[in-house]
PDB file of C-alpha atoms in Angstrom:
ATOM      1  CA  MET A   1    -180.464   3.217 -13.364  1.00 52.00           C
ATOM      2  CA  PRO A   2    -181.476   6.312 -11.426  1.00 50.00           C
ATOM      3  CA  ASP A   3    -184.759   7.075 -13.212  1.00 53.00           C
ATOM      4  CA  THR A   4    -187.622   8.337 -11.123  1.00 59.00           C
ATOM      5  CA  HIS A   5    -190.892   6.515 -11.628  1.00 60.00           C
ATOM      6  CA  GLU A   6    -192.392   9.719 -12.960  1.00 61.00           C
ATOM      7  CA  ASP A   7    -189.714  10.061 -15.659  1.00 63.00           C
ATOM      8  CA  LEU A   8    -190.121   6.450 -16.659  1.00 60.00           C
ATOM      9  CA  ASP A   9    -193.940   6.609 -16.822  1.00 66.00           C
ATOM     10  CA  THR A  10    -193.874   9.734 -18.990  1.00 72.00           C
ATOM     11  CA  ARG A  11    -191.313   8.221 -21.331  1.00 72.00           C
ATOM     12  CA  GLU A  12    -193.267   4.981 -21.674  1.00 74.00           C
ATOM     13  CA  ASP A  13    -196.468   6.918 -22.408  1.00 84.00           C
ATOM     14  CA  ASP A  14    -194.622   8.824 -25.146  1.00 89.00           C
ATOM     15  CA  VAL A  15    -193.233   5.611 -26.636  1.00 86.00           C
ATOM     16  CA  ALA A  16    -196.626   3.883 -26.538  1.00 90.00           C
ATOM     17  CA  LEU A  17    -198.272   6.800 -28.353  1.00 93.00           C
ATOM     18  CA  ARG A  18    -195.550   6.920 -30.981  1.00 95.00           C
ATOM     19  CA  VAL A  19    -195.741   3.150 -31.526  1.00 92.00           C
ATOM     20  CA  ARG A  20    -199.530   3.333 -31.957  1.00 93.00           C
ATOM     21  CA  ALA A  21    -199.180   6.150 -34.502  1.00 96.00           C
ATOM     22  CA  ILE A  22    -196.513   4.298 -36.510  1.00 95.00           C
ATOM     23  CA  GLU A  23    -198.487   1.045 -36.353  1.00 94.00           C
ATOM     24  CA  SER A  24    -201.689   2.598 -37.724  1.00 95.00           C
ATOM     25  CA  LEU A  25    -199.743   4.310 -40.528  1.00 96.00           C
ATOM     26  CA  LEU A  26    -197.982   1.057 -41.523  1.00 94.00           C
ATOM     27  CA  ILE A  27    -201.303  -0.824 -41.588  1.00 93.00           C
ATOM     28  CA  GLU A  28    -203.008   1.985 -43.516  1.00 94.00           C
ATOM     29  CA  LYS A  29    -200.271   1.894 -46.168  1.00 94.00           C
ATOM     30  CA  GLY A  30    -200.472  -1.909 -46.409  1.00 93.00           C
ATOM     31  CA  LEU A  31    -196.862  -2.421 -45.262  1.00 93.00           C
ATOM     32  CA  VAL A  32    -197.834  -4.528 -42.251  1.00 92.00           C
ATOM     33  CA  GLN A  33    -200.561  -7.109 -41.744  1.00 93.00           C
ATOM     34  CA  PRO A  34    -202.195  -6.666 -38.319  1.00 93.00           C
ATOM     35  CA  ALA A  35    -202.377 -10.462 -37.862  1.00 94.00           C
ATOM     36  CA  ALA A  36    -198.628 -10.821 -38.540  1.00 95.00           C
ATOM     37  CA  LEU A  37    -197.856  -8.043 -36.062  1.00 92.00           C
ATOM     38  CA  ALA A  38    -200.045  -9.701 -33.427  1.00 93.00           C
ATOM     39  CA  ALA A  39    -198.255 -13.021 -33.991  1.00 95.00           C
ATOM     40  CA  ILE A  40    -194.843 -11.393 -33.529  1.00 94.00           C
ATOM     41  CA  VAL A  41    -195.901  -9.639 -30.327  1.00 92.00           C
ATOM     42  CA  GLU A  42    -197.454 -12.863 -29.000  1.00 94.00           C
ATOM     43  CA  THR A  43    -194.229 -14.781 -29.735  1.00 95.00           C
ATOM     44  CA  TYR A  44    -191.988 -12.380 -27.801  1.00 94.00           C
ATOM     45  CA  GLU A  45    -194.476 -11.951 -24.953  1.00 93.00           C
ATOM     46  CA  THR A  46    -195.150 -15.624 -24.299  1.00 93.00           C
ATOM     47  CA  LYS A  47    -192.668 -17.932 -26.045  1.00 94.00           C
ATOM     48  CA  ILE A  48    -189.237 -16.359 -26.437  1.00 96.00           C
ATOM     49  CA  GLY A  49    -187.552 -14.891 -23.364  1.00 96.00           C
ATOM     50  CA  PRO A  50    -184.764 -15.305 -20.805  1.00 97.00           C
ATOM     51  CA  HIS A  51    -186.157 -18.691 -19.723  1.00 97.00           C
ATOM     52  CA  ASN A  52    -184.601 -19.983 -22.975  1.00 97.00           C
ATOM     53  CA  GLY A  53    -181.153 -18.655 -22.103  1.00 98.00           C
ATOM     54  CA  ALA A  54    -181.532 -20.018 -18.564  1.00 98.00           C
ATOM     55  CA  GLN A  55    -181.915 -23.516 -20.023  1.00 98.00           C
ATOM     56  CA  VAL A  56    -178.725 -23.039 -22.042  1.00 98.00           C
ATOM     57  CA  VAL A  57    -176.832 -21.965 -18.908  1.00 98.00           C
ATOM     58  CA  ALA A  58    -178.215 -24.777 -16.744  1.00 98.00           C
ATOM     59  CA  ARG A  59    -177.270 -27.338 -19.398  1.00 98.00           C
ATOM     60  CA  ALA A  60    -173.743 -25.902 -19.550  1.00 98.00           C
ATOM     61  CA  TRP A  61    -173.447 -26.141 -15.756  1.00 98.00           C
ATOM     62  CA  THR A  62    -174.484 -29.807 -15.751  1.00 97.00           C
ATOM     63  CA  ASP A  63    -173.001 -31.120 -19.019  1.00 97.00           C
ATOM     64  CA  PRO A  64    -169.271 -30.418 -19.544  1.00 98.00           C
ATOM     65  CA  ALA A  65    -169.327 -31.652 -23.159  1.00 98.00           C
ATOM     66  CA  PHE A  66    -172.186 -29.257 -23.970  1.00 98.00           C
ATOM     67  CA  LYS A  67    -170.341 -26.424 -22.231  1.00 98.00           C
ATOM     68  CA  ALA A  68    -167.254 -27.086 -24.375  1.00 98.00           C
ATOM     69  CA  ARG A  69    -169.376 -26.961 -27.541  1.00 98.00           C
ATOM     70  CA  LEU A  70    -171.121 -23.817 -26.293  1.00 98.00           C
ATOM     71  CA  LEU A  71    -167.841 -21.973 -25.772  1.00 98.00           C
ATOM     72  CA  SER A  72    -166.318 -23.094 -29.088  1.00 97.00           C
ATOM     73  CA  ASN A  73    -169.446 -22.908 -31.334  1.00 97.00           C
ATOM     74  CA  ALA A  74    -172.207 -21.098 -29.472  1.00 98.00           C
ATOM     75  CA  THR A  75    -174.625 -20.879 -32.407  1.00 97.00           C
ATOM     76  CA  GLY A  76    -174.507 -24.636 -33.008  1.00 97.00           C
ATOM     77  CA  ALA A  77    -174.730 -25.615 -29.322  1.00 98.00           C
ATOM     78  CA  ILE A  78    -177.672 -23.279 -28.679  1.00 98.00           C
ATOM     79  CA  ALA A  79    -179.401 -24.689 -31.787  1.00 97.00           C
ATOM     80  CA  GLU A  80    -179.312 -28.127 -30.112  1.00 98.00           C
ATOM     81  CA  LEU A  81    -181.838 -26.720 -27.623  1.00 97.00           C
ATOM     82  CA  GLY A  82    -183.871 -25.118 -30.408  1.00 96.00           C
ATOM     83  CA  PHE A  83    -183.177 -21.475 -29.603  1.00 96.00           C
ATOM     84  CA  SER A  84    -182.144 -20.189 -33.026  1.00 94.00           C
ATOM     85  CA  GLY A  85    -183.393 -17.452 -35.287  1.00 94.00           C
ATOM     86  CA  VAL A  86    -183.672 -13.693 -35.662  1.00 94.00           C
ATOM     87  CA  GLN A  87    -180.910 -11.827 -33.791  1.00 96.00           C
ATOM     88  CA  GLY A  88    -179.293 -15.109 -32.729  1.00 95.00           C
ATOM     89  CA  GLU A  89    -177.861 -16.106 -36.104  1.00 95.00           C
ATOM     90  CA  ASP A  90    -174.242 -15.705 -34.976  1.00 97.00           C
ATOM     91  CA  MET A  91    -173.780 -16.200 -31.249  1.00 98.00           C
ATOM     92  CA  VAL A  92    -170.786 -15.956 -28.927  1.00 98.00           C
ATOM     93  CA  VAL A  93    -170.912 -17.168 -25.301  1.00 98.00           C
ATOM     94  CA  VAL A  94    -168.434 -15.684 -22.833  1.00 98.00           C
ATOM     95  CA  GLU A  95    -167.753 -17.406 -19.521  1.00 98.00           C
ATOM     96  CA  ASN A  96    -167.600 -15.801 -16.104  1.00 98.00           C
ATOM     97  CA  THR A  97    -164.995 -17.357 -13.829  1.00 97.00           C
ATOM     98  CA  PRO A  98    -163.594 -16.615 -10.367  1.00 96.00           C
ATOM     99  CA  THR A  99    -161.165 -14.194 -12.073  1.00 97.00           C
ATOM    100  CA  VAL A 100    -163.231 -12.752 -14.987  1.00 98.00           C
ATOM    101  CA  HIS A 101    -166.597 -10.972 -15.178  1.00 98.00           C
ATOM    102  CA  ASN A 102    -168.173 -10.290 -18.588  1.00 98.00           C
ATOM    103  CA  MET A 103    -170.779  -7.612 -19.455  1.00 98.00           C
ATOM    104  CA  VAL A 104    -172.601  -6.980 -22.722  1.00 98.00           C
ATOM    105  CA  VAL A 105    -173.722  -3.704 -24.293  1.00 98.00           C
ATOM    106  CA  CYS A 106    -174.439  -2.267 -27.710  1.00 97.00           C
ATOM    107  CA  THR A 107    -173.254   1.325 -27.598  1.00 97.00           C
ATOM    108  CA  LEU A 108    -174.591   2.200 -31.063  1.00 96.00           C
ATOM    109  CA  CYS A 109    -178.131   0.823 -30.704  1.00 92.00           C
ATOM    110  CA  SER A 110    -179.612  -2.182 -28.889  1.00 94.00           C
ATOM    111  CA  CYS A 111    -178.091  -5.392 -30.372  1.00 95.00           C
ATOM    112  CA  TYR A 112    -179.214  -8.267 -28.137  1.00 97.00           C
ATOM    113  CA  PRO A 113    -179.569 -12.072 -28.485  1.00 97.00           C
ATOM    114  CA  TRP A 114    -183.340 -12.417 -28.975  1.00 97.00           C
ATOM    115  CA  PRO A 115    -183.747 -16.235 -29.213  1.00 97.00           C
ATOM    116  CA  THR A 116    -182.096 -16.772 -25.824  1.00 98.00           C
ATOM    117  CA  LEU A 117    -183.044 -13.567 -23.953  1.00 97.00           C
ATOM    118  CA  GLY A 118    -186.122 -12.201 -25.731  1.00 96.00           C
ATOM    119  CA  LEU A 119    -186.364  -8.483 -26.389  1.00 95.00           C
ATOM    120  CA  PRO A 120    -184.034  -6.180 -24.449  1.00 96.00           C
ATOM    121  CA  PRO A 121    -185.207  -4.354 -21.325  1.00 95.00           C
ATOM    122  CA  ASN A 122    -185.635  -0.577 -21.614  1.00 91.00           C
ATOM    123  CA  TRP A 123    -182.529   0.205 -19.572  1.00 95.00           C
ATOM    124  CA  TYR A 124    -180.379  -1.831 -21.989  1.00 97.00           C
ATOM    125  CA  LYS A 125    -181.481   0.512 -24.797  1.00 95.00           C
ATOM    126  CA  SER A 126    -181.138   3.676 -22.714  1.00 95.00           C
ATOM    127  CA  ALA A 127    -178.400   6.189 -23.535  1.00 95.00           C
ATOM    128  CA  PRO A 128    -177.058   6.247 -19.934  1.00 96.00           C
ATOM    129  CA  TYR A 129    -176.422   2.470 -19.810  1.00 97.00           C
ATOM    130  CA  ARG A 130    -174.877   2.425 -23.288  1.00 97.00           C
ATOM    131  CA  ALA A 131    -172.645   5.417 -22.646  1.00 96.00           C
ATOM    132  CA  ARG A 132    -171.535   4.515 -19.141  1.00 97.00           C
ATOM    133  CA  VAL A 133    -170.956   0.776 -19.173  1.00 97.00           C
ATOM    134  CA  VAL A 134    -167.967   1.040 -21.505  1.00 97.00           C
ATOM    135  CA  ILE A 135    -166.179   3.778 -19.543  1.00 97.00           C
ATOM    136  CA  ASP A 136    -167.263   2.811 -16.004  1.00 97.00           C
ATOM    137  CA  PRO A 137    -168.352  -0.841 -15.952  1.00 97.00           C
ATOM    138  CA  ARG A 138    -167.657  -1.249 -12.236  1.00 97.00           C
ATOM    139  CA  GLY A 139    -169.745   1.815 -11.346  1.00 96.00           C
ATOM    140  CA  VAL A 140    -172.687   0.581 -13.423  1.00 97.00           C
ATOM    141  CA  LEU A 141    -172.367  -2.906 -11.916  1.00 97.00           C
ATOM    142  CA  SER A 142    -172.410  -1.415  -8.458  1.00 96.00           C
ATOM    143  CA  GLU A 143    -175.723   0.339  -9.250  1.00 96.00           C
ATOM    144  CA  PHE A 144    -177.081  -3.073 -10.197  1.00 96.00           C
ATOM    145  CA  GLY A 145    -176.009  -4.301  -6.768  1.00 95.00           C
ATOM    146  CA  VAL A 146    -172.908  -6.186  -7.894  1.00 95.00           C
ATOM    147  CA  ASP A 147    -169.630  -5.115  -6.311  1.00 94.00           C
ATOM    148  CA  LEU A 148    -166.600  -6.821  -7.816  1.00 94.00           C
ATOM    149  CA  PRO A 149    -163.268  -7.145  -6.070  1.00 93.00           C
ATOM    150  CA  PRO A 150    -160.557  -5.039  -7.767  1.00 92.00           C
ATOM    151  CA  GLU A 151    -158.548  -8.151  -8.633  1.00 94.00           C
ATOM    152  CA  LYS A 152    -161.356  -9.484 -10.849  1.00 96.00           C
ATOM    153  CA  GLU A 153    -160.944  -8.594 -14.543  1.00 98.00           C
ATOM    154  CA  VAL A 154    -163.958  -6.918 -16.179  1.00 98.00           C
ATOM    155  CA  ARG A 155    -164.491  -7.622 -19.882  1.00 98.00           C
ATOM    156  CA  VAL A 156    -167.031  -5.405 -21.658  1.00 98.00           C
ATOM    157  CA  TRP A 157    -168.328  -6.734 -24.984  1.00 98.00           C
ATOM    158  CA  ASP A 158    -169.642  -3.905 -27.187  1.00 98.00           C
ATOM    159  CA  SER A 159    -171.690  -5.861 -29.747  1.00 96.00           C
ATOM    160  CA  ASN A 160    -172.125  -3.462 -32.632  1.00 91.00           C
ATOM    161  CA  ALA A 161    -171.446  -5.741 -35.591  1.00 93.00           C
ATOM    162  CA  GLU A 162    -173.202  -9.034 -36.354  1.00 93.00           C
ATOM    163  CA  LEU A 163    -172.216 -11.188 -33.368  1.00 97.00           C
ATOM    164  CA  ARG A 164    -174.598 -11.473 -30.422  1.00 97.00           C
ATOM    165  CA  TYR A 165    -173.362 -12.240 -26.909  1.00 98.00           C
ATOM    166  CA  LEU A 166    -174.614 -14.313 -23.991  1.00 98.00           C
ATOM    167  CA  VAL A 167    -172.806 -14.411 -20.651  1.00 98.00           C
ATOM    168  CA  LEU A 168    -172.396 -17.822 -19.017  1.00 98.00           C
ATOM    169  CA  PRO A 169    -172.618 -16.872 -15.318  1.00 98.00           C
ATOM    170  CA  GLU A 170    -170.704 -18.650 -12.571  1.00 97.00           C
ATOM    171  CA  ARG A 171    -172.632 -21.521 -11.014  1.00 97.00           C
ATOM    172  CA  PRO A 172    -173.577 -20.457  -7.478  1.00 96.00           C
ATOM    173  CA  ALA A 173    -172.059 -22.278  -4.519  1.00 93.00           C
ATOM    174  CA  GLY A 174    -174.257 -24.829  -2.772  1.00 93.00           C
ATOM    175  CA  THR A 175    -175.985 -26.015  -5.961  1.00 95.00           C
ATOM    176  CA  GLU A 176    -174.002 -29.228  -6.422  1.00 92.00           C
ATOM    177  CA  GLY A 177    -176.984 -31.580  -6.021  1.00 92.00           C
ATOM    178  CA  MET A 178    -179.412 -29.598  -8.178  1.00 95.00           C
ATOM    179  CA  ASP A 179    -180.634 -30.768 -11.590  1.00 95.00           C
ATOM    180  CA  ALA A 180    -180.784 -28.607 -14.716  1.00 96.00           C
ATOM    181  CA  ALA A 181    -184.445 -27.613 -14.216  1.00 96.00           C
ATOM    182  CA  ALA A 182    -183.819 -26.381 -10.662  1.00 96.00           C
ATOM    183  CA  LEU A 183    -180.614 -24.616 -11.733  1.00 97.00           C
ATOM    184  CA  ALA A 184    -182.380 -22.796 -14.587  1.00 97.00           C
ATOM    185  CA  ALA A 185    -184.608 -21.082 -12.010  1.00 96.00           C
ATOM    186  CA  LEU A 186    -181.494 -19.436 -10.517  1.00 96.00           C
ATOM    187  CA  VAL A 187    -180.384 -17.887 -13.820  1.00 97.00           C
ATOM    188  CA  THR A 188    -181.641 -14.334 -14.190  1.00 96.00           C
ATOM    189  CA  ARG A 189    -181.802 -12.289 -17.367  1.00 97.00           C
ATOM    190  CA  ASP A 190    -179.341  -9.796 -15.884  1.00 97.00           C
ATOM    191  CA  ALA A 191    -176.882 -12.595 -15.070  1.00 98.00           C
ATOM    192  CA  MET A 192    -176.824 -13.467 -18.786  1.00 98.00           C
ATOM    193  CA  ILE A 193    -176.236  -9.799 -19.763  1.00 98.00           C
ATOM    194  CA  GLY A 194    -173.560  -9.540 -17.090  1.00 98.00           C
ATOM    195  CA  THR A 195    -175.255  -6.824 -15.017  1.00 97.00           C
ATOM    196  CA  GLY A 196    -176.086  -9.444 -12.406  1.00 96.00           C
ATOM    197  CA  VAL A 197    -174.947 -12.799 -11.071  1.00 94.00           C
ATOM    198  CA  ALA A 198    -176.900 -16.048 -10.774  1.00 94.00           C
ATOM    199  CA  ALA A 199    -179.041 -16.241  -7.632  1.00 87.00           C
ATOM    200  CA  ALA A 200    -177.808 -18.216  -4.623  1.00 81.00           C
ATOM    201  CA  ALA A 201    -179.315 -21.660  -4.101  1.00 72.00           C
ATOM    202  CA  GLY A 202    -182.721 -21.382  -2.459  1.00 65.00           C
ATOM    203  CA  ALA A 203    -183.096 -17.716  -3.414  1.00 60.00           C
ATOM    204  CA  GLY A 204    -185.006 -18.339  -6.651  1.00 51.00           C
ATOM    205  CA  GLY A 205    -184.485 -16.305  -9.778  1.00 48.00           C
ATOM    206  CA  ALA A 206    -186.074 -12.991 -10.638  1.00 47.00           C
ATOM    207  CA  PRO A 207    -186.374 -12.014 -14.320  1.00 46.00           C
TER     208      PRO A 207
ATOM    209  CA  MET B   1    -191.999  -4.414 -50.293  1.00 69.00           C
ATOM    210  CA  PRO B   2    -194.961  -6.755 -49.692  1.00 81.00           C
ATOM    211  CA  ALA B   3    -196.275  -7.062 -46.145  1.00 89.00           C
ATOM    212  CA  LEU B   4    -195.101 -10.121 -44.188  1.00 90.00           C
ATOM    213  CA  PRO B   5    -197.953 -12.671 -44.247  1.00 92.00           C
ATOM    214  CA  VAL B   6    -198.959 -14.049 -40.848  1.00 93.00           C
ATOM    215  CA  GLU B   7    -198.240 -17.640 -41.937  1.00 94.00           C
ATOM    216  CA  GLU B   8    -194.565 -16.748 -42.509  1.00 92.00           C
ATOM    217  CA  VAL B   9    -193.974 -15.176 -39.083  1.00 94.00           C
ATOM    218  CA  ASP B  10    -192.968 -18.324 -37.165  1.00 93.00           C
ATOM    219  CA  GLY B  11    -190.580 -19.498 -39.878  1.00 93.00           C
ATOM    220  CA  LEU B  12    -188.926 -16.107 -40.170  1.00 91.00           C
ATOM    221  CA  ILE B  13    -188.421 -15.747 -36.415  1.00 94.00           C
ATOM    222  CA  ALA B  14    -187.027 -19.291 -36.142  1.00 93.00           C
ATOM    223  CA  THR B  15    -184.651 -18.939 -39.093  1.00 91.00           C
ATOM    224  CA  GLY B  16    -183.465 -15.355 -39.039  1.00 92.00           C
ATOM    225  CA  ALA B  17    -181.141 -14.032 -41.703  1.00 89.00           C
ATOM    226  CA  THR B  18    -177.441 -14.210 -41.044  1.00 92.00           C
ATOM    227  CA  ALA B  19    -175.205 -11.449 -42.398  1.00 94.00           C
ATOM    228  CA  ARG B  20    -172.422 -14.030 -42.721  1.00 95.00           C
ATOM    229  CA  MET B  21    -171.267 -14.492 -46.326  1.00 95.00           C
ATOM    230  CA  THR B  22    -169.750 -17.464 -48.103  1.00 94.00           C
ATOM    231  CA  ASP B  23    -167.380 -15.429 -50.312  1.00 95.00           C
ATOM    232  CA  ALA B  24    -163.782 -16.637 -50.149  1.00 94.00           C
ATOM    233  CA  VAL B  25    -161.994 -13.535 -48.852  1.00 96.00           C
ATOM    234  CA  GLU B  26    -158.419 -13.687 -47.568  1.00 97.00           C
ATOM    235  CA  PRO B  27    -158.063 -12.214 -44.078  1.00 98.00           C
ATOM    236  CA  ARG B  28    -155.641  -9.302 -43.820  1.00 98.00           C
ATOM    237  CA  PHE B  29    -155.136  -9.835 -40.078  1.00 98.00           C
ATOM    238  CA  ARG B  30    -154.489 -12.781 -37.771  1.00 98.00           C
ATOM    239  CA  PRO B  31    -155.085 -13.310 -34.059  1.00 98.00           C
ATOM    240  CA  GLY B  32    -152.264 -11.635 -32.139  1.00 98.00           C
ATOM    241  CA  ASP B  33    -151.867  -8.762 -34.634  1.00 98.00           C
ATOM    242  CA  HIS B  34    -151.751  -5.239 -33.191  1.00 98.00           C
ATOM    243  CA  VAL B  35    -154.171  -3.020 -35.076  1.00 98.00           C
ATOM    244  CA  THR B  36    -155.140   0.646 -34.928  1.00 98.00           C
ATOM    245  CA  VAL B  37    -158.681   1.797 -35.590  1.00 98.00           C
ATOM    246  CA  ARG B  38    -158.773   4.181 -38.534  1.00 98.00           C
ATOM    247  CA  ASN B  39    -160.008   7.725 -37.934  1.00 97.00           C
ATOM    248  CA  LEU B  40    -163.213   7.353 -39.903  1.00 96.00           C
ATOM    249  CA  ASN B  41    -166.083   9.750 -39.315  1.00 94.00           C
ATOM    250  CA  PRO B  42    -168.826   8.911 -41.783  1.00 93.00           C
ATOM    251  CA  LEU B  43    -172.066  10.857 -41.548  1.00 94.00           C
ATOM    252  CA  THR B  44    -173.833   7.721 -42.806  1.00 95.00           C
ATOM    253  CA  HIS B  45    -174.453   4.294 -41.254  1.00 96.00           C
ATOM    254  CA  THR B  46    -171.518   2.697 -39.456  1.00 96.00           C
ATOM    255  CA  ARG B  47    -170.853   0.037 -36.789  1.00 96.00           C
ATOM    256  CA  LEU B  48    -167.702   1.764 -35.580  1.00 97.00           C
ATOM    257  CA  PRO B  49    -168.136   3.479 -32.190  1.00 96.00           C
ATOM    258  CA  ARG B  50    -166.452   6.863 -32.008  1.00 95.00           C
ATOM    259  CA  TYR B  51    -164.600   6.147 -28.770  1.00 97.00           C
ATOM    260  CA  ALA B  52    -162.458   3.498 -30.514  1.00 97.00           C
ATOM    261  CA  ARG B  53    -161.187   5.696 -33.353  1.00 97.00           C
ATOM    262  CA  GLY B  54    -157.411   6.052 -33.338  1.00 97.00           C
ATOM    263  CA  LYS B  55    -157.026   3.455 -30.557  1.00 98.00           C
ATOM    264  CA  THR B  56    -154.799   0.402 -30.740  1.00 98.00           C
ATOM    265  CA  GLY B  57    -155.861  -3.096 -29.769  1.00 98.00           C
ATOM    266  CA  THR B  58    -155.051  -6.750 -30.377  1.00 98.00           C
ATOM    267  CA  VAL B  59    -156.896  -9.088 -32.741  1.00 98.00           C
ATOM    268  CA  GLU B  60    -158.230 -11.922 -30.616  1.00 98.00           C
ATOM    269  CA  ALA B  61    -160.486 -13.756 -33.080  1.00 97.00           C
ATOM    270  CA  ASP B  62    -161.379 -13.859 -36.755  1.00 97.00           C
ATOM    271  CA  ARG B  63    -165.191 -13.975 -36.710  1.00 97.00           C
ATOM    272  CA  GLY B  64    -165.443 -14.849 -40.408  1.00 97.00           C
ATOM    273  CA  VAL B  65    -166.699 -13.001 -43.483  1.00 98.00           C
ATOM    274  CA  PHE B  66    -169.718 -10.715 -43.160  1.00 97.00           C
ATOM    275  CA  CYS B  67    -171.678  -8.265 -45.262  1.00 97.00           C
ATOM    276  CA  PHE B  68    -170.330  -4.731 -44.633  1.00 97.00           C
ATOM    277  CA  ASN B  69    -173.085  -2.647 -43.079  1.00 95.00           C
ATOM    278  CA  ASP B  70    -171.564   0.708 -43.982  1.00 95.00           C
ATOM    279  CA  THR B  71    -172.033   0.102 -47.716  1.00 96.00           C
ATOM    280  CA  ASN B  72    -175.015  -2.279 -47.646  1.00 95.00           C
ATOM    281  CA  ALA B  73    -177.123   0.135 -45.586  1.00 95.00           C
ATOM    282  CA  HIS B  74    -176.913   2.600 -48.476  1.00 95.00           C
ATOM    283  CA  GLY B  75    -177.437   0.199 -51.360  1.00 95.00           C
ATOM    284  CA  GLN B  76    -173.733   0.253 -52.241  1.00 95.00           C
ATOM    285  CA  GLY B  77    -173.142  -3.488 -52.163  1.00 96.00           C
ATOM    286  CA  HIS B  78    -172.209  -6.185 -49.658  1.00 96.00           C
ATOM    287  CA  LYS B  79    -168.444  -5.586 -49.754  1.00 97.00           C
ATOM    288  CA  PRO B  80    -167.876  -8.917 -47.933  1.00 97.00           C
ATOM    289  CA  GLN B  81    -164.956  -8.806 -45.511  1.00 98.00           C
ATOM    290  CA  HIS B  82    -163.586 -10.341 -42.342  1.00 98.00           C
ATOM    291  CA  VAL B  83    -164.806  -9.150 -38.964  1.00 98.00           C
ATOM    292  CA  TYR B  84    -162.326  -9.401 -36.093  1.00 98.00           C
ATOM    293  CA  GLY B  85    -162.865  -9.563 -32.354  1.00 98.00           C
ATOM    294  CA  VAL B  86    -160.382  -6.949 -31.119  1.00 98.00           C
ATOM    295  CA  ARG B  87    -159.335  -6.556 -27.479  1.00 98.00           C
ATOM    296  CA  PHE B  88    -158.514  -3.126 -26.054  1.00 98.00           C
ATOM    297  CA  ALA B  89    -157.040  -2.404 -22.636  1.00 98.00           C
ATOM    298  CA  ALA B  90    -159.506  -0.162 -20.780  1.00 98.00           C
ATOM    299  CA  ARG B  91    -156.629   2.247 -20.025  1.00 98.00           C
ATOM    300  CA  ASP B  92    -155.779   2.576 -23.721  1.00 98.00           C
ATOM    301  CA  LEU B  93    -159.347   3.777 -24.289  1.00 98.00           C
ATOM    302  CA  TRP B  94    -160.032   5.814 -21.152  1.00 97.00           C
ATOM    303  CA  GLY B  95    -156.701   6.607 -19.545  1.00 97.00           C
ATOM    304  CA  GLU B  96    -155.519   6.162 -15.973  1.00 96.00           C
ATOM    305  CA  GLN B  97    -158.992   6.351 -14.439  1.00 93.00           C
ATOM    306  CA  ALA B  98    -159.812   2.911 -15.830  1.00 96.00           C
ATOM    307  CA  ALA B  99    -158.979  -0.211 -13.836  1.00 94.00           C
ATOM    308  CA  ALA B 100    -155.587  -1.572 -14.879  1.00 94.00           C
ATOM    309  CA  ARG B 101    -156.785  -5.089 -15.641  1.00 94.00           C
ATOM    310  CA  ASP B 102    -160.121  -4.268 -17.359  1.00 98.00           C
ATOM    311  CA  VAL B 103    -160.591  -4.777 -21.093  1.00 98.00           C
ATOM    312  CA  LEU B 104    -163.137  -4.056 -23.824  1.00 98.00           C
ATOM    313  CA  TYR B 105    -163.894  -6.141 -26.909  1.00 98.00           C
ATOM    314  CA  LEU B 106    -165.245  -4.845 -30.210  1.00 98.00           C
ATOM    315  CA  ASP B 107    -166.115  -6.723 -33.389  1.00 98.00           C
ATOM    316  CA  LEU B 108    -164.522  -4.625 -36.128  1.00 98.00           C
ATOM    317  CA  PHE B 109    -164.837  -4.881 -39.895  1.00 98.00           C
ATOM    318  CA  GLU B 110    -161.524  -5.111 -41.755  1.00 98.00           C
ATOM    319  CA  ASP B 111    -162.135  -1.697 -43.362  1.00 98.00           C
ATOM    320  CA  TYR B 112    -162.104  -0.114 -39.878  1.00 98.00           C
ATOM    321  CA  ILE B 113    -158.575  -1.139 -38.932  1.00 98.00           C
ATOM    322  CA  GLU B 114    -154.977  -0.946 -40.133  1.00 98.00           C
ATOM    323  CA  PRO B 115    -151.745  -2.525 -38.910  1.00 98.00           C
ATOM    324  CA  HIS B 116    -150.392  -0.705 -35.846  1.00 97.00           C
ATOM    325  CA  GLY B 117    -147.587   1.689 -36.733  1.00 90.00           C
ATOM    326  CA  THR B 118    -148.604   2.378 -40.331  1.00 79.00           C
TER     327      THR B 118
END
């Protein structure tokens, strides 16, 4: 998104200050235990993140029976890999194909599948992404560096109710001999939101 | 509300709390039904985006029975009801500027929609 670094830094300073103020008030009033808060932060900083979702995708690319379960009962299939819990209670997986590209947004707030992707990036929560992706998905995609041919159908999933969405990206060409661990490294967070595609073989995955 | 104890954090994160409900509620709509989003404009909590109000789409999936956020958020009960995955043509939402083949999906509570043409 076209934020300048200066805008972004100022906004993050503001957010950090506000969070610190709210945190000290909640602790002062006895509504939050500092140790519990630290444990939650630690969990989402080190344990739960897009590397979980990448394992789900890589398994689906290499195991057709798992992929079938994932597309028919996403919550149950993802639970097989142990990635269940808060904000992943009711999952739906949507598959990208040569003719369909899926993108996920929550226009009303920031609904996001935490057990598989971790906490959402700032741009996912920003008003410009939420407002624009529904009305101009191809324009937003293009700003993310993804230009789709006009004949490809774009499906935008606005996840405002209780279902949470994960995009199953297309498996990149040239990855036929790769095992699930190597494939998982190609699966970026953005590819599973639908604002990106999986990296080409040999390129390696960025977050 | 008591503070969450640190020893309960891992269990809570791993389990979550689904809003799905076990109440036996008959669905009013079926996949394939054409439905129009009611023109609701509550000043209180809702999961209905404004851009969909008055628009017509097609029920693609019955997601099951869920607690209704619009009432539950205000202590007015769970009002369990079906949530439907509804498909809208991008042009029905945004007009001719949208790509002809693009679509948008919304999960809509039964209270948000009515049969098309009523």
